[in-house]
Coordinates of C-alpha atoms and ligand atoms in Angstrom, one line a residue:
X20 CA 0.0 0.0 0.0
X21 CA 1.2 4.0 -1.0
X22 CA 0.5 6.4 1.2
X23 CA -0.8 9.6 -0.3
X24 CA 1.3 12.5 -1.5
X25 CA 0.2 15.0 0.6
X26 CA -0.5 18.1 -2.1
X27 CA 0.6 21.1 1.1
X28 CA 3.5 19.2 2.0
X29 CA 6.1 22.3 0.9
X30 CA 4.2 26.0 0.4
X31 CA 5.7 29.4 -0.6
X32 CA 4.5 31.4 2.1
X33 CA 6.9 35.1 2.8
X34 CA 9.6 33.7 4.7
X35 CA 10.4 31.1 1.5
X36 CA 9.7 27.3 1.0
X37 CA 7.6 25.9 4.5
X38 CA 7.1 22.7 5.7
X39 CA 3.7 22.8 8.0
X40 CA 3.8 18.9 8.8
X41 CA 7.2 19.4 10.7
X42 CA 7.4 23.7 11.2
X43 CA 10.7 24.3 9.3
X44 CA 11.7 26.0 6.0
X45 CA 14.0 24.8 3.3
X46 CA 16.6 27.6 2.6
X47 CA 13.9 30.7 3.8
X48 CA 14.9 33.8 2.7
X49 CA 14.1 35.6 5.9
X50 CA 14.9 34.7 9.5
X51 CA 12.7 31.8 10.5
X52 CA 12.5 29.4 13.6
X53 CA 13.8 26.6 12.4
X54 CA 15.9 26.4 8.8
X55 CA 16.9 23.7 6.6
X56 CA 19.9 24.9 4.8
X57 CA 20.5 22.9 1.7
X58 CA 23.9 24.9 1.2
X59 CA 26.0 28.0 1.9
X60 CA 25.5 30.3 -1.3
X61 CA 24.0 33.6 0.3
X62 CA 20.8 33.4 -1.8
X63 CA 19.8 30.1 0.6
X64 CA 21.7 30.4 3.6
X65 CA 21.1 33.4 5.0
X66 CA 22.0 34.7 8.6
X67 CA 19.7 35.1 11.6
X68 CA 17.8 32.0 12.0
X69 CA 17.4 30.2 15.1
X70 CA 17.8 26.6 14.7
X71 CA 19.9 25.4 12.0
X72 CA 19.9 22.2 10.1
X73 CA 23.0 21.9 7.9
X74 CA 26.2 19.9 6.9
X75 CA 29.5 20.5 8.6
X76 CA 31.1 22.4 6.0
X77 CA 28.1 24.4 5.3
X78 CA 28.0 25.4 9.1
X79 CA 32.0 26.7 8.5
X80 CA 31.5 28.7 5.4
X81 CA 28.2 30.1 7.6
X82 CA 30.2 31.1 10.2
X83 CA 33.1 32.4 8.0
X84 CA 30.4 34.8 6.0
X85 CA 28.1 36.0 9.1
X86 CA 30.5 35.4 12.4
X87 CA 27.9 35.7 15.4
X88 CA 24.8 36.2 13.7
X89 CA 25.4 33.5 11.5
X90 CA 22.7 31.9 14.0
X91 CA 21.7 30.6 17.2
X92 CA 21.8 26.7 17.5
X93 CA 23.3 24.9 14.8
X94 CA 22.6 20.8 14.7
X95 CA 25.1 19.5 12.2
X96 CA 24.2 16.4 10.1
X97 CA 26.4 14.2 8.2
X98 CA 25.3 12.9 4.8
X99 CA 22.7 9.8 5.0
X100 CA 22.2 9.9 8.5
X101 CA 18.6 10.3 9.4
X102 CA 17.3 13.0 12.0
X103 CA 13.8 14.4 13.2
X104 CA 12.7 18.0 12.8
X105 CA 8.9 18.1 13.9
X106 CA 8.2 15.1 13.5
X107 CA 9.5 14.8 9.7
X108 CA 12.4 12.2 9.3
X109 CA 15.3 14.2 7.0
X110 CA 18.5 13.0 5.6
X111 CA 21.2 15.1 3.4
X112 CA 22.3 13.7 0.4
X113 CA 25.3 15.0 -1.7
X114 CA 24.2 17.3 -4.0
X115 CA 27.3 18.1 -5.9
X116 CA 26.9 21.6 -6.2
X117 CA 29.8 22.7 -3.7
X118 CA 31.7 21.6 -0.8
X119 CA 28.9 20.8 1.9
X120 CA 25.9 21.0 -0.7
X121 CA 22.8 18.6 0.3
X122 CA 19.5 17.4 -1.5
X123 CA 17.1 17.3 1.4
X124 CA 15.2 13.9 1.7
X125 CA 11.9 14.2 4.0
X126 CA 10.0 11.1 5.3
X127 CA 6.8 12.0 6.0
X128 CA 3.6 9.3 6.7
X129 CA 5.3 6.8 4.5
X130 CA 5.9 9.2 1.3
X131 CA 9.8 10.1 0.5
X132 CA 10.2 14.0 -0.4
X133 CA 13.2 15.2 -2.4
X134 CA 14.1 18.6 -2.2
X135 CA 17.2 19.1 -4.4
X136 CA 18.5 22.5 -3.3
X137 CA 20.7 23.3 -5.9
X138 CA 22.9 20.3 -8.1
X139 CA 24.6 19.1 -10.5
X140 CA 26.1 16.0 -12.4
X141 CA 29.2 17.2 -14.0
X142 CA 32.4 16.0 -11.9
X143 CA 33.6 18.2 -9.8
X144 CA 36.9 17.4 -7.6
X145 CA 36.1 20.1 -5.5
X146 CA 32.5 18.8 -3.8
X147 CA 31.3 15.2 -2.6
X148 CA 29.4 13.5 -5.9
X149 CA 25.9 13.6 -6.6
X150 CA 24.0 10.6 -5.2
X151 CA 21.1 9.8 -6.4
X152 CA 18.1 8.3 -4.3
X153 CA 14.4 7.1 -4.7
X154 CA 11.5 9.4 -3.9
X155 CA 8.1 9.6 -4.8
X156 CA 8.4 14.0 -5.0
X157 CA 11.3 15.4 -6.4
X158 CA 11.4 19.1 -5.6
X159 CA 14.0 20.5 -8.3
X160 CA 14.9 23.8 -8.9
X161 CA 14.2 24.6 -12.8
X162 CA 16.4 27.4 -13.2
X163 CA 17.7 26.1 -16.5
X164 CA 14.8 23.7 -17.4
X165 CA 14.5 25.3 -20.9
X166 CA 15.8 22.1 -23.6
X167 CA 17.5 24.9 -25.6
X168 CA 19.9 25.4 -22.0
X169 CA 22.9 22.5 -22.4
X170 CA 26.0 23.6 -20.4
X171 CA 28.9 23.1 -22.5
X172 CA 31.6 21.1 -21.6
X173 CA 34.0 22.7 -18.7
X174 CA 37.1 21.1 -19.3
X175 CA 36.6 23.0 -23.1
X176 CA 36.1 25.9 -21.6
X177 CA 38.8 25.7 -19.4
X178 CA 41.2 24.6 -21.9
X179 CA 40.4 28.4 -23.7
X180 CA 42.9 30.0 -21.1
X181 CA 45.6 27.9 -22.7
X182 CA 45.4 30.4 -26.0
X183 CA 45.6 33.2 -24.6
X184 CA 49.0 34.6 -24.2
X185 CA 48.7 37.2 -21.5
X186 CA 47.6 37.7 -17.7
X187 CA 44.4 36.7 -17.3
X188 CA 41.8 38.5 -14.7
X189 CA 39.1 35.7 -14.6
X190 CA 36.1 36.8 -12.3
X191 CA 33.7 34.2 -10.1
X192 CA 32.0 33.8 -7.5
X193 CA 33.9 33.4 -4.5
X194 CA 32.4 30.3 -2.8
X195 CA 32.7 27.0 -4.7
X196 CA 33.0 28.1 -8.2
X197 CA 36.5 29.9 -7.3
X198 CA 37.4 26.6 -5.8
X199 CA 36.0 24.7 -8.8
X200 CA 38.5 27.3 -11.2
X201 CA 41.3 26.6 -9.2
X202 CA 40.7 22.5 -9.5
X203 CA 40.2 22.6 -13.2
X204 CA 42.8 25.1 -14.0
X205 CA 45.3 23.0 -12.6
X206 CA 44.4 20.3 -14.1
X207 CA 43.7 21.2 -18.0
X208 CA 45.8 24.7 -17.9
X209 CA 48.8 23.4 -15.7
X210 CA 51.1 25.6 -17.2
X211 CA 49.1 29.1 -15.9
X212 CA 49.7 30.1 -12.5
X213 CA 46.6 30.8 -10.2
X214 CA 46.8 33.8 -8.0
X215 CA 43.9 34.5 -5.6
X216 CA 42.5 38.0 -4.3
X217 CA 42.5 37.8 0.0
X218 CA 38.7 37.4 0.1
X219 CA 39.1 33.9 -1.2
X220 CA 41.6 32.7 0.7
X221 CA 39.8 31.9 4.8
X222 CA 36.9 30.0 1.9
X223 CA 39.8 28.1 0.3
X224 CA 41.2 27.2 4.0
X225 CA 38.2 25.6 4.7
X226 CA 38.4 23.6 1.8
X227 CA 41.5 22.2 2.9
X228 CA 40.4 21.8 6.3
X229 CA 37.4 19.7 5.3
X230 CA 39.8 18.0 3.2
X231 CA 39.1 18.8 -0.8
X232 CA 42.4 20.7 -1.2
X233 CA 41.3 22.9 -4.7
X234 CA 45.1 22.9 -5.7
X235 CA 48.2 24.5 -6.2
X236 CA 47.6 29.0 -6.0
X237 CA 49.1 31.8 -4.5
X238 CA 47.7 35.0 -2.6
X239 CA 48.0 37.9 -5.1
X240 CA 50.3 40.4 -5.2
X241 CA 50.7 42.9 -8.0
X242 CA 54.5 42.4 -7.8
X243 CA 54.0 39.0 -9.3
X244 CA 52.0 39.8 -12.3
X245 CA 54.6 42.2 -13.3
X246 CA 56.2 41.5 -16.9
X247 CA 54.6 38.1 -16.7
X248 CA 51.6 36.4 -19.2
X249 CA 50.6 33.6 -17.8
X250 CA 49.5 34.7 -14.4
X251 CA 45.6 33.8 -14.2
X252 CA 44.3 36.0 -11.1
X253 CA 40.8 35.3 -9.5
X254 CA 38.6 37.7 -8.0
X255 CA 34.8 38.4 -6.9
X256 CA 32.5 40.0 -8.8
X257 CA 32.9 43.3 -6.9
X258 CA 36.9 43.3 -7.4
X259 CA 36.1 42.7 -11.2
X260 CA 33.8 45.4 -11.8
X261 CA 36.3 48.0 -10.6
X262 CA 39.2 46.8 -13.2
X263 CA 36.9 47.3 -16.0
X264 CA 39.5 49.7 -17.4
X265 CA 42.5 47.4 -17.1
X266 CA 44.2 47.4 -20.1
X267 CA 46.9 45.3 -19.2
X268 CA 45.2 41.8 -18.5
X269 CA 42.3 40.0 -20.0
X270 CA 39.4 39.7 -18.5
X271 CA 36.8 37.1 -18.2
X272 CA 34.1 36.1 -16.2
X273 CA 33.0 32.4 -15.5
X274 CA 29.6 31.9 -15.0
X275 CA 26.6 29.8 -16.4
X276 CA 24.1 32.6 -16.5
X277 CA 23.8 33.4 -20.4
X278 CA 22.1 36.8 -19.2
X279 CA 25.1 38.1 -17.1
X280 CA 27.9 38.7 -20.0
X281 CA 29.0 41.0 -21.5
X282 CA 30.0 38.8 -24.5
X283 CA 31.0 35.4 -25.6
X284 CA 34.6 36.3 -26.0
X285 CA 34.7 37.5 -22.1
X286 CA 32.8 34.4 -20.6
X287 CA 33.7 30.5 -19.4
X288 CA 30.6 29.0 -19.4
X289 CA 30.9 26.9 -16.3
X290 CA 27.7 26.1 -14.6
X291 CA 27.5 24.4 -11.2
X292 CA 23.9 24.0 -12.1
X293 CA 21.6 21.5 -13.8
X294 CA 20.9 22.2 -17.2
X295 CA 18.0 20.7 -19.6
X296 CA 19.2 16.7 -19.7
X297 CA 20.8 16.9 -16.2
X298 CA 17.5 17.4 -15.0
X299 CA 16.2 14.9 -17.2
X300 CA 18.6 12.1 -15.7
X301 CA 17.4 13.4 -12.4
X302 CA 14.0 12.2 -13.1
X303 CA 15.2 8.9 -13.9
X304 CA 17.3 8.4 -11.6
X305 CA 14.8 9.4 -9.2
X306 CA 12.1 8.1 -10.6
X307 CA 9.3 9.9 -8.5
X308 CA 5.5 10.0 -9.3
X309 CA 5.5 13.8 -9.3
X310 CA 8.0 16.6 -9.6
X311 CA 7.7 19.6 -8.3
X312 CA 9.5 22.8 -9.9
X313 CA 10.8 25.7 -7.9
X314 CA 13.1 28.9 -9.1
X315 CA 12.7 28.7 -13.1
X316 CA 10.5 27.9 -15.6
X317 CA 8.6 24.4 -14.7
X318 CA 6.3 24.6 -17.9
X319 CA 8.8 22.5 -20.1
X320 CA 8.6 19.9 -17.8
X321 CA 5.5 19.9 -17.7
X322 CA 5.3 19.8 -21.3
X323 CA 7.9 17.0 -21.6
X324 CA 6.3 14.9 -19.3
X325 CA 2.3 15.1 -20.2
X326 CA 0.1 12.5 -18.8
X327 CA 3.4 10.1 -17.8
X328 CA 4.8 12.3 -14.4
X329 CA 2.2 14.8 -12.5
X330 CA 4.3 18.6 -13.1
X331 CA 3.9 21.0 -10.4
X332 CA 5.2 24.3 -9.9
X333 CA 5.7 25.3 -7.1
X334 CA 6.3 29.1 -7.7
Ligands
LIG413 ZN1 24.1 27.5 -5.0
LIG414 ZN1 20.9 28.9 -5.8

C-alpha cells in the first residue's frame, strides 16, 4: 500500500519554501524558527535564524560569511544519517553543487520527499558527488529547465585559457565556483599560475580543512603579475567590476548565466547547475510520481512529461 502525497506538503508562504507537517523551511529567505539549509551560497543560507539544520562544511562557510549572527543553534548532520525535525524524518544527500551542498530527503507518513536545493552531475573534484536516491516527490529547482539550455563542456572551456597569451583577470564567485576554477585550471591549464584575491583565501582554507584541497595557487600580489603572461588571477564580482578599465590583462568572467555577459569572448561558461538533460537524468534516476518545480521555468517539464509524471510548480 502507498501512502498519499500530501499536495501542502512544501508551500511558498513570505519567509520562503515551508514545511507545515514538521514547522521548518528549506533555505527561507528571511529569519525563520527553524531552517533547513540545503547549502552555503548567500541566496539560501542566509543569517539570523534560530535553529539550523546543515552539513558541517556548510555550518563553516556560515560562520566564516556571518561570524555571530550566523545563527543561534546549529545541529550538524552528516550525509545519509537520518534525524527528526517536527516530526518529519530528513537525511542530506550529496548534491554536488559545492563543498557541503545537500539534497534534502523528507519522510513523511510513508511518502519520500526530495528537495534538491541546488545540483549538478558534472564531476567536480572540489564537492562530494551527486547521489542519487528514490522518492516519490522530487522538488527541483528549474532554473535552466529550458531544452534549448545545455551547459557546454567545462574542461573545453577551461582549456580556452591555454590560448591566450597574457595575464588573465578571470572573475567568479567566490564560494565554490573559485574553488572549482582553481581545481580545473590546474588540471587542463597546468602551465598558468593561479593567484587569488585575499577574500578567497579563509573559503579556500576551509576547503583544505574539510579535506578537498582545490590545488596549487598563491595569494596575489601585484608584484607578481609584473612582466609576466601567464599569471591567471581570480577575484569576486565586486573586485572585477572595478578593473573594467584594465588594459593590461584579459578579462573574463565564468559563469553559467547566459544573461550576465557582456560577451562570448569574455565568458567561461561553467555552470555548477543542472541544465535541460541533467535534470532529465534526475528524473530517472529518481524516478518519483511527481516533480515539483521551484526557481525557473517548470512549464517545459510539464510539457515534456504530459500524462506520464504529475508537473507541479511550485512558484
Ligand atoms: Zn548554490
Ligand atoms: Zn541557488
Amino acid at each position: 500500500m502507498t501512502n498519499d502525497i500530501l499536495d501542502d506538503f512544501l508551500i511558498f508562504n513570505t519567509y520562503g519554501l515551508y514545511c507545515k507537517y514538521g514547522n521548518f523551511y528549506l533555505d527561507p529567505v528571511q529569519p525563520v524558527e527553524r531552517a533547513v539549509i540545503s547549502h552555503a551560497h548567500a541566496d539560501h543560507a542566509i543569517s539570523g535564524n534560530i535553529a539550523i539544520y546543515c552539513t558541517d562544511a556548510t555550518h563553516a562557510f556560515m560562520k566564516l560569511r556571518y561570524g555571530k549572527n550566523a545563527g543561534k543553534f546549529f545541529d550538524i548532520a552528516p550525509y545519509n544519517v537520518a534525524f527528526d525535525v517536527g516530526g518529519v524524518k530528513i537525511s542530506f544527500i550529496p548534491a554536488g553543487h559545492m563543498l557541503g551542498s545537500a539534497q534534502v530527503l523528507m519522510e513523511y507518513n510513508g511518502v519520500r520527499y526530495l528537495y534538491t536545493g541546488d545540483y549538478k552531475v558534472q564531476p567536480d573534484a572540489t564537492c562530494e558527488p551527486i547521489e542519487w536516491i528514490n522518492a516519490d516527490v522530487l522538488v527541483t529547482e528549474s532554473t535552466f529547465a529550458d531544452p534549448v539550455i545545455i551547459h557546454p563542456d567545462p574542461i573545453g572551456e577551461i582549456k580556452k585559457l591555454n590560448d591566450i597569451k597574457m595575464n588573465i583577470l578571470l572573475g567568479a564567485y567566490g564560494l565554490g565556483k573559485s574553488q572549482r576554477l582553481i581545481n580545473l585550471i590546474n588540471e587542463h591549464a597546468p602551465q598558468k599560475k593561479i593567484l587569488v584575491h585575499h577574500r578567497i583565501m579563509p573559503i579556500n582554507a576551509i576547503y583544505e580543512k574539510m579535506g578537498f584541497p582545490p590545488g596549487k595557487y598563491q595569494i596575489y600580489s601585484r608584484k607578481l603579475m609584473k612582466n609576466q603572461e601567464d599569471f591567471v588571477y581570480i577575484v569576486p564580482p565586486f573586485t572585477f567590476d572595478s578593473y573594467i578599465r584594465a588594459t593590461d590583462v584579459k578579462r573574463l568572467f565564468a559563469s553559467g548565466w547566459k544573461n550576465l555577459q557582456v560577451n562570448k569572448q569574455d565568458t567561461l561558461f561553467i555552470s555548477d547547475h543542472v541544465d535541460w538533460n541533467d535534470i532529465l537524468q534526475a528524473v530517472k534516476q529518481v524516478d518519483p510520481k511527481q516533480v515539483w518545480t521551484l526557481h525557473g521555468n517548470g512549464m517545459h517539464l510539464k510539457k515534456y512529461f504530459g500524462d506520464e509524471i504529475v508537473v507541479k510548480i511550485l512558484n
